[in-house]
Amino acid sequence: GAFGIMRLNLPKEVFVEQFRDIVSFTKSEEVKAIAKFSMPPRIEDIQELTLADDAVSALKTCAPGDCKVKMDARAMERFRTEIDWEAANYHEQATQLMKQTLVDYVTRYLQDGDRALGQYDDQAEPLRIADAFRGVLENSTYLREYVPEFYTYLENFPKGRLPNVENFVYWSIEQFGLRPVINLYHVTIYTRKRNGKEDVFITSKQIYASHYFEIAFGFTAFVDEVRGKRPANAYLMYLNRSRFDKLYGGLKDVIMSIGKGKVYDGVKFYFRQVKDKLEAIQVVGQKPHQDL
């Protein structure tokens, strides 16, 4: 887990507008490709996705309990039987099937929530993704106690109802450690209005990662300080919690070290992105104030 906080005196709707443009918000050298899914998702949304040669080679030999790409046994079987691995265009076939698999996955998730997440069968011990997420969510006492209605909404997604909520899903390819990782994220933005004030809460839930991660969950709170009648400061807080694979072999310690560094650096990057973007915004002729 990693946490950061920044004093930020800026209209909350300005921050939300910046975050909605997730492609620009997360732009960096490590993000090789990124795009939002339409509602409902379409294959065109993921046309820029490409598979590295080693990922395609791994898909060719994937079997339950022994696969270098995270997926369930049903998907492994599809890659084994639906791809003509002797054809000259097998790489293109594998890429197209991966695109369709991800689009179908997101579609099911938006319809059925965590029940549609299935499991990872790449290691000897299968992992149900919903169980991994629930483990992180149930330990997020800050969310349950401070914004209980939002906690309940996330717990029951997509069946729950909550005013002033918006959702979107995006995919990305990010360089992580020894190989690029394909990610799917579900983002939920909740604006709570009460007692004449407005607070913004954002969650970023990793619903799929092709390598390394079991689950990752980011929580953003942009809230006002409670300070009687004096002008109150506003604070932007961000917490990221991640669970990694059970890793084996000689590279375990190296990969874990890289993984932890990425989580911590990700929080720094998050605030740096906010700072850089907001410095370019003029509010009543003044730049917004930030303290990191």
mmCIF file of C-alpha atoms in Angstrom:
data_model
loop_
_atom_site.group_PDB
_atom_site.id
_atom_site.type_symbol
_atom_site.label_atom_id
_atom_site.label_comp_id
_atom_site.label_asym_id
_atom_site.label_seq_id
_atom_site.Cartn_x
_atom_site.Cartn_y
_atom_site.Cartn_z
ATOM 1 C CA GLY A 1 0.000 0.000 0.000
ATOM 2 C CA ALA A 2 1.075 3.586 -0.631
ATOM 3 C CA PHE A 3 -0.557 6.881 0.391
ATOM 4 C CA GLY A 4 -0.123 10.531 -0.546
ATOM 5 C CA ILE A 5 -1.842 13.818 0.260
ATOM 6 C CA MET A 6 -1.698 17.278 -1.311
ATOM 7 C CA ARG A 7 -3.322 20.572 -0.313
ATOM 8 C CA LEU A 8 -5.194 21.738 -3.378
ATOM 9 C CA ASN A 9 -7.364 24.843 -3.575
ATOM 10 C CA LEU A 10 -9.228 24.306 -6.813
ATOM 11 C CA PRO A 11 -12.869 23.815 -7.823
ATOM 12 C CA LYS A 12 -13.543 20.105 -7.589
ATOM 13 C CA GLU A 13 -15.315 19.996 -10.931
ATOM 14 C CA VAL A 14 -12.058 21.108 -12.587
ATOM 15 C CA PHE A 15 -10.205 18.134 -11.104
ATOM 16 C CA VAL A 16 -12.977 15.718 -12.085
ATOM 17 C CA GLU A 17 -12.944 17.023 -15.647
ATOM 18 C CA GLN A 18 -9.205 16.395 -15.841
ATOM 19 C CA PHE A 19 -9.597 12.874 -14.442
ATOM 20 C CA ARG A 20 -12.324 11.987 -16.922
ATOM 21 C CA ASP A 21 -9.737 12.417 -19.656
ATOM 22 C CA ILE A 22 -7.933 9.352 -18.373
ATOM 23 C CA VAL A 23 -5.861 8.988 -21.548
ATOM 24 C CA SER A 24 -4.160 12.332 -20.965
ATOM 25 C CA PHE A 25 -4.208 12.010 -17.174
ATOM 26 C CA THR A 26 -2.131 8.808 -17.144
ATOM 27 C CA LYS A 27 0.123 9.630 -20.081
ATOM 28 C CA SER A 28 3.752 8.675 -19.444
ATOM 29 C CA GLU A 29 6.677 6.904 -21.084
ATOM 30 C CA GLU A 30 5.704 3.664 -19.359
ATOM 31 C CA VAL A 31 2.155 3.682 -20.730
ATOM 32 C CA LYS A 32 2.543 2.242 -24.208
ATOM 33 C CA ALA A 33 -1.148 2.370 -25.155
ATOM 34 C CA ILE A 34 -4.394 3.394 -23.475
ATOM 35 C CA ALA A 35 -8.037 3.986 -24.397
ATOM 36 C CA LYS A 36 -11.509 4.081 -22.880
ATOM 37 C CA PHE A 37 -14.151 1.511 -23.703
ATOM 38 C CA SER A 38 -17.447 2.594 -25.161
ATOM 39 C CA MET A 39 -20.689 1.741 -23.401
ATOM 40 C CA PRO A 40 -21.333 -0.988 -24.457
ATOM 41 C CA PRO A 41 -17.752 -2.034 -25.276
ATOM 42 C CA ARG A 42 -16.790 -2.506 -28.924
ATOM 43 C CA ILE A 43 -13.878 -4.249 -30.607
ATOM 44 C CA GLU A 44 -12.966 -0.885 -32.163
ATOM 45 C CA ASP A 45 -12.162 0.423 -28.669
ATOM 46 C CA ILE A 46 -9.150 -1.838 -28.415
ATOM 47 C CA GLN A 47 -7.757 -1.768 -31.939
ATOM 48 C CA GLU A 48 -4.447 -0.251 -30.817
ATOM 49 C CA LEU A 49 -3.682 -3.216 -28.545
ATOM 50 C CA THR A 50 -0.673 -5.238 -29.647
ATOM 51 C CA LEU A 51 0.901 -8.377 -28.216
ATOM 52 C CA ALA A 52 4.632 -8.746 -27.722
ATOM 53 C CA ASP A 53 6.284 -11.737 -29.373
ATOM 54 C CA ASP A 54 6.994 -13.430 -26.040
ATOM 55 C CA ALA A 55 3.335 -13.038 -25.025
ATOM 56 C CA VAL A 56 2.199 -14.749 -28.219
ATOM 57 C CA SER A 57 4.718 -17.553 -27.664
ATOM 58 C CA ALA A 58 3.407 -17.980 -24.126
ATOM 59 C CA LEU A 59 -0.195 -18.185 -25.345
ATOM 60 C CA LYS A 60 0.783 -20.974 -27.726
ATOM 61 C CA THR A 61 1.878 -23.233 -24.865
ATOM 62 C CA CYS A 62 -0.506 -22.088 -22.106
ATOM 63 C CA ALA A 63 -2.036 -24.780 -19.945
ATOM 64 C CA PRO A 64 -3.851 -24.621 -16.588
ATOM 65 C CA GLY A 65 -1.284 -24.332 -13.824
ATOM 66 C CA ASP A 66 1.503 -23.424 -16.234
ATOM 67 C CA CYS A 67 0.990 -20.230 -18.190
ATOM 68 C CA LYS A 68 2.963 -16.992 -18.402
ATOM 69 C CA VAL A 69 -0.158 -14.992 -19.205
ATOM 70 C CA LYS A 70 -2.891 -14.614 -16.600
ATOM 71 C CA MET A 71 -6.230 -16.022 -17.794
ATOM 72 C CA ASP A 72 -8.704 -18.750 -17.038
ATOM 73 C CA ALA A 73 -8.635 -22.298 -18.391
ATOM 74 C CA ARG A 74 -11.456 -21.618 -20.862
ATOM 75 C CA ALA A 75 -9.501 -18.798 -22.503
ATOM 76 C CA MET A 76 -6.384 -20.991 -22.643
ATOM 77 C CA GLU A 77 -8.367 -23.637 -24.468
ATOM 78 C CA ARG A 78 -9.610 -21.078 -26.989
ATOM 79 C CA PHE A 79 -6.059 -20.009 -27.806
ATOM 80 C CA ARG A 80 -5.021 -23.635 -28.130
ATOM 81 C CA THR A 81 -7.862 -24.651 -30.468
ATOM 82 C CA GLU A 82 -8.951 -21.512 -32.338
ATOM 83 C CA ILE A 83 -5.539 -20.298 -33.502
ATOM 84 C CA ASP A 84 -3.825 -21.941 -36.463
ATOM 85 C CA TRP A 85 -0.330 -21.885 -35.024
ATOM 86 C CA GLU A 86 1.106 -23.200 -38.287
ATOM 87 C CA ALA A 87 -0.263 -20.296 -40.315
ATOM 88 C CA ALA A 88 1.940 -17.378 -41.310
ATOM 89 C CA ASN A 89 -0.416 -14.915 -39.589
ATOM 90 C CA TYR A 90 -0.693 -16.730 -36.233
ATOM 91 C CA HIS A 91 0.502 -13.586 -34.415
ATOM 92 C CA GLU A 92 -2.340 -11.571 -35.935
ATOM 93 C CA GLN A 93 -4.845 -14.316 -35.072
ATOM 94 C CA ALA A 94 -3.685 -14.403 -31.448
ATOM 95 C CA THR A 95 -3.878 -10.624 -31.156
ATOM 96 C CA GLN A 96 -7.388 -10.526 -32.559
ATOM 97 C CA LEU A 97 -8.567 -13.270 -30.210
ATOM 98 C CA MET A 98 -7.049 -11.433 -27.233
ATOM 99 C CA LYS A 99 -8.897 -8.268 -28.239
ATOM 100 C CA GLN A 100 -12.208 -10.113 -28.502
ATOM 101 C CA THR A 101 -11.577 -11.933 -25.215
ATOM 102 C CA LEU A 102 -11.002 -8.634 -23.391
ATOM 103 C CA VAL A 103 -14.053 -6.948 -24.932
ATOM 104 C CA ASP A 104 -16.251 -9.915 -23.976
ATOM 105 C CA TYR A 105 -14.752 -9.867 -20.475
ATOM 106 C CA VAL A 106 -15.549 -6.179 -19.945
ATOM 107 C CA THR A 107 -19.055 -6.653 -21.355
ATOM 108 C CA ARG A 108 -19.797 -9.455 -18.890
ATOM 109 C CA TYR A 109 -18.357 -7.450 -16.011
ATOM 110 C CA LEU A 110 -20.541 -4.420 -16.750
ATOM 111 C CA GLN A 111 -23.576 -6.708 -16.802
ATOM 112 C CA ASP A 112 -22.822 -8.994 -13.842
ATOM 113 C CA GLY A 113 -20.124 -7.293 -11.770
ATOM 114 C CA ASP A 114 -17.608 -9.371 -9.821
ATOM 115 C CA ARG A 115 -19.393 -12.623 -10.667
ATOM 116 C CA ALA A 116 -18.113 -12.219 -14.224
ATOM 117 C CA LEU A 117 -14.462 -11.798 -13.259
ATOM 118 C CA GLY A 118 -13.766 -15.520 -13.235
ATOM 119 C CA GLN A 119 -10.383 -16.729 -12.090
ATOM 120 C CA TYR A 120 -6.724 -16.915 -12.992
ATOM 121 C CA ASP A 121 -5.612 -20.468 -13.780
ATOM 122 C CA ASP A 122 -2.030 -19.638 -14.730
ATOM 123 C CA GLN A 123 -0.567 -21.064 -11.518
ATOM 124 C CA ALA A 124 -1.012 -24.352 -9.703
ATOM 125 C CA GLU A 125 -3.476 -22.770 -7.265
ATOM 126 C CA PRO A 126 -6.354 -20.979 -9.077
ATOM 127 C CA LEU A 127 -7.276 -17.493 -7.885
ATOM 128 C CA ARG A 128 -10.812 -16.122 -8.023
ATOM 129 C CA ILE A 129 -10.445 -12.444 -8.915
ATOM 130 C CA ALA A 130 -13.619 -11.503 -7.025
ATOM 131 C CA ASP A 131 -12.143 -13.008 -3.849
ATOM 132 C CA ALA A 132 -8.955 -10.980 -4.282
ATOM 133 C CA PHE A 133 -10.940 -7.771 -4.715
ATOM 134 C CA ARG A 134 -13.250 -8.509 -1.807
ATOM 135 C CA GLY A 135 -10.237 -9.093 0.413
ATOM 136 C CA VAL A 136 -8.925 -5.624 -0.424
ATOM 137 C CA LEU A 137 -12.340 -3.962 -0.197
ATOM 138 C CA GLU A 138 -13.212 -5.510 3.175
ATOM 139 C CA ASN A 139 -9.938 -4.194 4.574
ATOM 140 C CA SER A 140 -10.634 -0.699 3.265
ATOM 141 C CA THR A 141 -12.118 0.521 6.544
ATOM 142 C CA TYR A 142 -11.417 4.144 5.600
ATOM 143 C CA LEU A 143 -13.847 3.774 2.705
ATOM 144 C CA ARG A 144 -16.488 1.827 4.605
ATOM 145 C CA GLU A 145 -16.535 4.200 7.572
ATOM 146 C CA TYR A 146 -16.144 7.532 5.805
ATOM 147 C CA VAL A 147 -18.235 6.935 2.671
ATOM 148 C CA PRO A 148 -20.427 3.922 3.535
ATOM 149 C CA GLU A 149 -22.895 4.525 0.719
ATOM 150 C CA PHE A 150 -20.065 4.467 -1.827
ATOM 151 C CA TYR A 151 -18.632 1.312 -0.260
ATOM 152 C CA THR A 152 -22.014 -0.405 -0.609
ATOM 153 C CA TYR A 153 -22.341 0.752 -4.205
ATOM 154 C CA LEU A 154 -18.952 -0.713 -5.137
ATOM 155 C CA GLU A 155 -19.706 -3.921 -3.258
ATOM 156 C CA ASN A 156 -22.932 -4.458 -5.215
ATOM 157 C CA PHE A 157 -21.898 -3.083 -8.627
ATOM 158 C CA PRO A 158 -23.676 -2.983 -11.065
ATOM 159 C CA LYS A 159 -26.901 -3.630 -9.132
ATOM 160 C CA GLY A 160 -26.641 -0.756 -6.696
ATOM 161 C CA ARG A 161 -27.961 2.743 -7.228
ATOM 162 C CA LEU A 162 -26.342 5.940 -5.993
ATOM 163 C CA PRO A 163 -26.925 9.540 -7.148
ATOM 164 C CA ASN A 164 -24.088 11.499 -8.750
ATOM 165 C CA VAL A 165 -22.084 8.444 -9.795
ATOM 166 C CA GLU A 166 -20.408 7.812 -13.138
ATOM 167 C CA ASN A 167 -18.433 4.814 -14.354
ATOM 168 C CA PHE A 168 -16.070 4.007 -17.172
ATOM 169 C CA VAL A 169 -13.649 1.214 -18.058
ATOM 170 C CA TYR A 170 -10.342 1.640 -19.824
ATOM 171 C CA TRP A 171 -7.499 -0.581 -20.968
ATOM 172 C CA SER A 172 -3.784 0.084 -21.009
ATOM 173 C CA ILE A 173 -0.462 -1.531 -21.798
ATOM 174 C CA GLU A 174 2.196 -0.511 -19.306
ATOM 175 C CA GLN A 175 5.835 -1.500 -19.092
ATOM 176 C CA PHE A 176 6.262 -3.216 -15.748
ATOM 177 C CA GLY A 177 9.375 -5.074 -14.744
ATOM 178 C CA LEU A 178 10.473 -7.574 -17.345
ATOM 179 C CA ARG A 179 7.464 -7.383 -19.655
ATOM 180 C CA PRO A 180 4.561 -5.138 -20.670
ATOM 181 C CA VAL A 181 1.310 -5.694 -18.779
ATOM 182 C CA ILE A 182 -2.184 -5.492 -20.274
ATOM 183 C CA ASN A 183 -4.540 -3.925 -17.719
ATOM 184 C CA LEU A 184 -8.282 -3.367 -17.469
ATOM 185 C CA TYR A 185 -9.509 -0.765 -14.979
ATOM 186 C CA HIS A 186 -12.990 0.131 -13.783
ATOM 187 C CA VAL A 187 -13.175 3.765 -12.627
ATOM 188 C CA THR A 188 -16.045 5.093 -10.503
ATOM 189 C CA ILE A 189 -16.469 8.792 -9.715
ATOM 190 C CA TYR A 190 -18.824 9.770 -6.894
ATOM 191 C CA THR A 191 -19.699 13.361 -5.974
ATOM 192 C CA ARG A 192 -21.253 13.675 -2.521
ATOM 193 C CA LYS A 193 -23.140 16.845 -1.709
ATOM 194 C CA ARG A 194 -24.138 17.563 1.863
ATOM 195 C CA ASN A 195 -24.272 20.521 4.270
ATOM 196 C CA GLY A 196 -23.543 22.881 1.422
ATOM 197 C CA LYS A 197 -20.251 21.173 0.594
ATOM 198 C CA GLU A 198 -19.159 18.899 -2.196
ATOM 199 C CA ASP A 199 -16.694 16.028 -1.835
ATOM 200 C CA VAL A 200 -15.335 13.898 -4.670
ATOM 201 C CA PHE A 201 -14.365 10.224 -4.344
ATOM 202 C CA ILE A 202 -12.826 8.150 -7.122
ATOM 203 C CA THR A 203 -11.938 4.466 -7.189
ATOM 204 C CA SER A 204 -9.828 2.693 -9.780
ATOM 205 C CA LYS A 205 -10.292 -1.068 -9.680
ATOM 206 C CA GLN A 206 -8.024 -3.318 -11.692
ATOM 207 C CA ILE A 207 -10.273 -6.054 -13.050
ATOM 208 C CA TYR A 208 -7.593 -7.743 -15.164
ATOM 209 C CA ALA A 209 -3.798 -7.804 -15.439
ATOM 210 C CA SER A 210 -1.911 -10.079 -17.799
ATOM 211 C CA HIS A 211 1.066 -10.394 -15.423
ATOM 212 C CA TYR A 212 2.202 -9.934 -11.821
ATOM 213 C CA PHE A 213 -0.944 -8.516 -10.140
ATOM 214 C CA GLU A 214 -3.811 -10.315 -8.440
ATOM 215 C CA ILE A 215 -5.655 -7.037 -7.872
ATOM 216 C CA ALA A 216 -4.968 -3.314 -7.502
ATOM 217 C CA PHE A 217 -7.320 -0.755 -6.000
ATOM 218 C CA GLY A 218 -6.827 3.010 -6.013
ATOM 219 C CA PHE A 219 -8.904 5.398 -3.898
ATOM 220 C CA THR A 220 -8.938 9.177 -4.341
ATOM 221 C CA ALA A 221 -10.666 11.625 -1.991
ATOM 222 C CA PHE A 222 -10.868 15.353 -2.724
ATOM 223 C CA VAL A 223 -12.445 16.834 0.406
ATOM 224 C CA ASP A 224 -12.653 20.040 2.419
ATOM 225 C CA GLU A 225 -11.056 20.501 5.799
ATOM 226 C CA VAL A 226 -13.463 21.101 8.679
ATOM 227 C CA ARG A 227 -12.366 24.375 10.284
ATOM 228 C CA GLY A 228 -15.279 26.300 11.769
ATOM 229 C CA LYS A 229 -15.956 29.635 10.072
ATOM 230 C CA ARG A 230 -12.458 30.231 8.729
ATOM 231 C CA PRO A 231 -11.733 29.504 5.051
ATOM 232 C CA ALA A 232 -11.127 25.789 4.842
ATOM 233 C CA ASN A 233 -8.381 24.113 2.841
ATOM 234 C CA ALA A 234 -9.145 21.311 0.433
ATOM 235 C CA TYR A 235 -7.047 18.156 0.329
ATOM 236 C CA LEU A 236 -6.481 15.630 -2.414
ATOM 237 C CA MET A 237 -5.666 12.210 -0.968
ATOM 238 C CA TYR A 238 -4.712 9.074 -2.878
ATOM 239 C CA LEU A 239 -4.229 5.530 -1.613
ATOM 240 C CA ASN A 240 -3.196 2.559 -3.732
ATOM 241 C CA ARG A 241 -3.338 -1.012 -2.482
ATOM 242 C CA SER A 242 -2.052 -3.898 -4.591
ATOM 243 C CA ARG A 243 -1.747 -7.657 -4.233
ATOM 244 C CA PHE A 244 0.951 -9.452 -6.179
ATOM 245 C CA ASP A 245 1.181 -12.984 -7.501
ATOM 246 C CA LYS A 246 2.764 -15.763 -5.543
ATOM 247 C CA LEU A 247 6.098 -15.647 -7.328
ATOM 248 C CA TYR A 248 8.695 -18.386 -7.507
ATOM 249 C CA GLY A 249 12.226 -18.802 -8.812
ATOM 250 C CA GLY A 250 15.398 -16.792 -8.720
ATOM 251 C CA LEU A 251 13.779 -13.584 -9.984
ATOM 252 C CA LYS A 252 11.126 -13.475 -7.256
ATOM 253 C CA ASP A 253 12.909 -10.931 -5.064
ATOM 254 C CA VAL A 254 13.826 -8.767 -8.046
ATOM 255 C CA ILE A 255 10.267 -8.674 -9.368
ATOM 256 C CA MET A 256 8.823 -7.984 -5.910
ATOM 257 C CA SER A 257 11.256 -5.123 -5.431
ATOM 258 C CA ILE A 258 10.274 -3.679 -8.798
ATOM 259 C CA GLY A 259 6.598 -4.149 -7.976
ATOM 260 C CA LYS A 260 6.769 -2.340 -4.663
ATOM 261 C CA GLY A 261 8.764 0.455 -6.252
ATOM 262 C CA LYS A 262 6.146 0.813 -8.973
ATOM 263 C CA VAL A 263 3.364 1.146 -6.406
ATOM 264 C CA TYR A 264 5.199 3.860 -4.472
ATOM 265 C CA ASP A 265 6.347 5.626 -7.620
ATOM 266 C CA GLY A 266 2.797 5.419 -8.931
ATOM 267 C CA VAL A 267 1.563 7.578 -6.054
ATOM 268 C CA LYS A 268 4.280 10.159 -6.731
ATOM 269 C CA PHE A 269 3.428 10.078 -10.425
ATOM 270 C CA TYR A 270 -0.267 10.539 -9.631
ATOM 271 C CA PHE A 271 0.380 13.776 -7.735
ATOM 272 C CA ARG A 272 2.932 14.974 -10.253
ATOM 273 C CA GLN A 273 0.360 14.554 -13.022
ATOM 274 C CA VAL A 274 -2.195 16.507 -11.016
ATOM 275 C CA LYS A 275 0.287 19.274 -10.263
ATOM 276 C CA ASP A 276 1.523 19.579 -13.855
ATOM 277 C CA LYS A 277 -1.959 19.665 -15.303
ATOM 278 C CA LEU A 278 -3.400 22.089 -12.809
ATOM 279 C CA GLU A 279 -0.485 24.474 -13.095
ATOM 280 C CA ALA A 280 -1.635 25.057 -16.656
ATOM 281 C CA ILE A 281 -5.137 26.028 -15.523
ATOM 282 C CA GLN A 282 -5.887 29.631 -14.663
ATOM 283 C CA VAL A 283 -8.525 30.139 -11.993
ATOM 284 C CA VAL A 284 -9.702 33.760 -11.729
ATOM 285 C CA GLY A 285 -6.347 34.820 -13.097
ATOM 286 C CA GLN A 286 -4.412 32.852 -10.462
ATOM 287 C CA LYS A 287 -2.749 29.485 -10.528
ATOM 288 C CA PRO A 288 -4.206 26.979 -8.046
ATOM 289 C CA HIS A 289 -2.185 26.386 -4.900
ATOM 290 C CA GLN A 290 -0.697 22.971 -4.189
ATOM 291 C CA ASP A 291 1.390 21.695 -1.303
ATOM 292 C CA LEU A 292 2.739 18.186 -1.700
#
